[in-house]
Coordinates of C-alpha atoms in Angstrom, one line a residue:
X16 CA -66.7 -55.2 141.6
X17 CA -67.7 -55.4 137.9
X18 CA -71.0 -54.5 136.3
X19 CA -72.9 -56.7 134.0
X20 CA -75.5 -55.4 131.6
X21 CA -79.2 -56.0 131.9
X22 CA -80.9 -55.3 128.5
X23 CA -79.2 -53.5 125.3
X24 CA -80.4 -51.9 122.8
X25 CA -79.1 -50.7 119.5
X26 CA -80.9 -48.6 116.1
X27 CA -78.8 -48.9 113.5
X28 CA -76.5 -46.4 111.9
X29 CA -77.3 -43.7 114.9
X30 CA -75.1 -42.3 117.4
X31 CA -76.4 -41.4 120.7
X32 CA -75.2 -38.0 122.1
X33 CA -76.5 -38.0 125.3
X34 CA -79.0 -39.4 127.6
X35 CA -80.2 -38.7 131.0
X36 CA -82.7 -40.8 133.3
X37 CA -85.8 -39.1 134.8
X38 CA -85.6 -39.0 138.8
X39 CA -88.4 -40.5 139.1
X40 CA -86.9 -43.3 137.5
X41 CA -90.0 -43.9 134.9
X42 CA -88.3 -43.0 131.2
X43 CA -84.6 -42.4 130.3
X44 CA -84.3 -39.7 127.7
X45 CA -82.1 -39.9 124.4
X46 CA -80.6 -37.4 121.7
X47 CA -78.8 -38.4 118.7
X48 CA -77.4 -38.2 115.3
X49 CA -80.7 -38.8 113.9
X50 CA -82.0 -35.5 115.3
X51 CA -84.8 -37.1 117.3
X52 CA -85.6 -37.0 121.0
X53 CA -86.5 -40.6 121.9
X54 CA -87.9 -41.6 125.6
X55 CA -87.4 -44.8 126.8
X56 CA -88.8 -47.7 129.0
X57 CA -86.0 -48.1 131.8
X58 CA -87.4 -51.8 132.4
X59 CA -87.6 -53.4 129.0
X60 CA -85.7 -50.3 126.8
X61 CA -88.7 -50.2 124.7
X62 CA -88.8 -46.8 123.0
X63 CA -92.1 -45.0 124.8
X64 CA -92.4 -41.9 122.2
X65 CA -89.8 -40.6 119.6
X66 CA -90.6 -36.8 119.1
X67 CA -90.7 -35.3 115.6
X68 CA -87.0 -35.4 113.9
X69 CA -85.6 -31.3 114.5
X70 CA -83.4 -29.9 111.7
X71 CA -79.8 -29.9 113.4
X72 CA -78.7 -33.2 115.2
X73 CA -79.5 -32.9 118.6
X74 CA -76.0 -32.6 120.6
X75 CA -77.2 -32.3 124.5
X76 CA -80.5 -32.9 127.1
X77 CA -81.9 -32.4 130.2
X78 CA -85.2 -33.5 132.3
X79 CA -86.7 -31.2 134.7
X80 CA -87.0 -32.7 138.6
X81 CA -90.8 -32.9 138.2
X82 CA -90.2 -35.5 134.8
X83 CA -92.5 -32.7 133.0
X84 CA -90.2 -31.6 130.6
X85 CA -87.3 -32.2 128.6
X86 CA -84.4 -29.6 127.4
X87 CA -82.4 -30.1 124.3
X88 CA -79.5 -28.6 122.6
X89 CA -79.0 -28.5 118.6
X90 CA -75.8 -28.7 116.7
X91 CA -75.1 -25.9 114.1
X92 CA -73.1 -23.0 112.9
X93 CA -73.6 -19.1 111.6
X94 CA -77.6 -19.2 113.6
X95 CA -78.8 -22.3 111.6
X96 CA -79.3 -24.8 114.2
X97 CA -77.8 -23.5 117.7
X98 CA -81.2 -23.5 119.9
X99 CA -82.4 -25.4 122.5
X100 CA -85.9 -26.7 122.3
X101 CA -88.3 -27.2 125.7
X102 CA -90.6 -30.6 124.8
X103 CA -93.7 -31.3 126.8
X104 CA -93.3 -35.1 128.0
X105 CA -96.8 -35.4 128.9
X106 CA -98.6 -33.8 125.8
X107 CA -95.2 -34.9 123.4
X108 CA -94.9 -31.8 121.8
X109 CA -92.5 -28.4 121.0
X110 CA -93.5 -26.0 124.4
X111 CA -90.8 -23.4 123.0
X112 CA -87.3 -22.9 121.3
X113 CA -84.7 -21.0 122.7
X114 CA -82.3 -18.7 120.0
X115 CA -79.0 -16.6 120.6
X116 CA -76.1 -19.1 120.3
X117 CA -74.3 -19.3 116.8
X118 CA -72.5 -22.0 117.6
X119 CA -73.7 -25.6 118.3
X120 CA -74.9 -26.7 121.7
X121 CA -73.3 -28.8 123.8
X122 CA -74.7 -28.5 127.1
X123 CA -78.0 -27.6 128.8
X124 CA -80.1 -27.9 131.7
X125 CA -82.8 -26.6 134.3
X126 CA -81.2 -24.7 137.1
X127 CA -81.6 -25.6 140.6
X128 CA -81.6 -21.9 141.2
X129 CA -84.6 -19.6 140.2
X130 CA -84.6 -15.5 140.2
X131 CA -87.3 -14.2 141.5
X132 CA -89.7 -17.2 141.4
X133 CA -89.2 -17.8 137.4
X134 CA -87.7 -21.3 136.2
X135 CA -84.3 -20.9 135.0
X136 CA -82.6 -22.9 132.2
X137 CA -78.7 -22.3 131.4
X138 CA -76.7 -23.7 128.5
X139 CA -73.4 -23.4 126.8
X140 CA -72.0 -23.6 123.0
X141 CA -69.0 -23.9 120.8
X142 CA -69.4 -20.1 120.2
X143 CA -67.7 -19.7 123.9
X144 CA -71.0 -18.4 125.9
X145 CA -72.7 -19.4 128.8
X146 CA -76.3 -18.5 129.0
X147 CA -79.0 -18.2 131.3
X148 CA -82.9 -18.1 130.3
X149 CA -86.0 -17.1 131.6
X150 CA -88.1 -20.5 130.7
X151 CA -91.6 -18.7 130.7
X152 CA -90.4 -15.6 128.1
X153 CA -87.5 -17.1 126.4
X154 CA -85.0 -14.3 127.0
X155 CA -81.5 -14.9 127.9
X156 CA -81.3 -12.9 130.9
X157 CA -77.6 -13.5 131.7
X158 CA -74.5 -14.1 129.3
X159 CA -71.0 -15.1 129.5
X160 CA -68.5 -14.6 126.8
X161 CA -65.5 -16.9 127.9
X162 CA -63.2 -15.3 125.1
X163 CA -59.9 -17.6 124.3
X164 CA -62.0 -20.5 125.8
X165 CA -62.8 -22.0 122.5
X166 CA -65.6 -24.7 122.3
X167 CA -67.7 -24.9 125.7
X168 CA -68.0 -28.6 126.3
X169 CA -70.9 -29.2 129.6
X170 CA -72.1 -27.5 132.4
X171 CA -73.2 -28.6 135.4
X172 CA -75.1 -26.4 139.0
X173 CA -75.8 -26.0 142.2
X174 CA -78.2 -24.4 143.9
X175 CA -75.5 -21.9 145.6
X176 CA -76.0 -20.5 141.6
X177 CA -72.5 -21.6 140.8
X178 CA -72.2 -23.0 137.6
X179 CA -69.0 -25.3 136.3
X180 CA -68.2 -24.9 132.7
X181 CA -65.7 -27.4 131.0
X182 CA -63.9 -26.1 127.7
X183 CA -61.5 -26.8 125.1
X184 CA -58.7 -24.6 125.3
X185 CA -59.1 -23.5 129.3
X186 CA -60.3 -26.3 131.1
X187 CA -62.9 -26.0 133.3
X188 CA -64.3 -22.4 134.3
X189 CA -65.8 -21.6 137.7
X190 CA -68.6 -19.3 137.6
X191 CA -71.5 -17.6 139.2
X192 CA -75.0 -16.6 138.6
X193 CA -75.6 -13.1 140.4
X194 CA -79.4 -11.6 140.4
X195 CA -79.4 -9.6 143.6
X196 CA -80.4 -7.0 141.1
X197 CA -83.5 -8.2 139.4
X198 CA -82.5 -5.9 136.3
X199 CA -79.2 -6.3 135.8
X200 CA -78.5 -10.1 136.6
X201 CA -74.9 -11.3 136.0
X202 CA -72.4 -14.6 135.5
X203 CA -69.0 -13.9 137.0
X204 CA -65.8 -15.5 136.3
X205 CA -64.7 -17.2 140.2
X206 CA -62.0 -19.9 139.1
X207 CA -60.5 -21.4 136.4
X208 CA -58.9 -25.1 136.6

């Protein structure tokens, strides 16, 4: 079996770092080298909205089930850059931003897992950490220093609250979100690959 493409689409001069398609199948989200967040038609790749340009390229995304809300990672290096930024799809604006990495981004995304009822979003960096935020107050309320990891590359969940974390130097980690105590939640180390 081979595939055959539909429709293509190209801007010029801009490399795409990642893009993810909303569940409900009605816009396909896009980061890039042009630091924009771009939503897209699915049926005729027709952009829909392009948000305002951010000051870091934008390395990483991520839609929420509901299609509400989009989750992006910036590049950048000693705290310039290095947040992840919560967009509104529906009112196409900045909800929040989300600061403590000092390294770029490279992955992010809603959890399928909350603590105790609060909407959960996790990412990971080149600075080696894994983190977990409260989406409503913008703390990091879990953290995960993979030291001699180097560069974090993606993460990926389940709702079990594991979490799988590929890197540069120690292949992929094994890890998991702990909040059976509300004020002291943790990220353990399971499994490394």
């Amino acid at each position: 079996m081979t595939g055959t493409s539909t429709l293509t689409t190209s801007i010029s001069r801009n490399l795409v770092t990642c893009i993810k398609w909303a569940l409900d199948e009605s816009f396909i989200a896009q980061t890039s080298e042009d630091k924009e967040l771009r939503l897209w038609d699915p049926k005729t790749l027709e952009t829909i909205f392009a948000f305002p340009k951010k000051q870091s390229i934008l390395t990483t995304c991520d839609i929420s089930t509901d299609s509400l809300y989009c989750l992006t990672g910036s590049s950048g290096g000693n705290n310039f850059g290095c947040e992840l930024t919560l967009w509104d799809i529906r009112q196409q604006k900045v909800l929040s931003e989300f600061k403590g990495h000092n390294q770029g981004v490279s992955g992010c995304m809603f959890l399928p897992m909350h603590q105790e009822g609060k909407g959960l979003i996790a990412s990971c960096a080149a600075d080696s950490t894994v983190r977990i935020w409260d989406r409503e107050t913008k703390d990091c309320v879990c953290l995960a220093s993979l030291d001699g990891a180097g560069p974090l590359t993606s993460l990926t969940a389940y709702p079990d609250s594991s979490l799988l974390v590929s890197s540069f130097n120690q292949g992929i980690h094994l890890l998991s979100a702990d909040f059976s105590n509300p004020h002291d939640p943790q990220i353990r180390r399971r499994l490394q690959y």
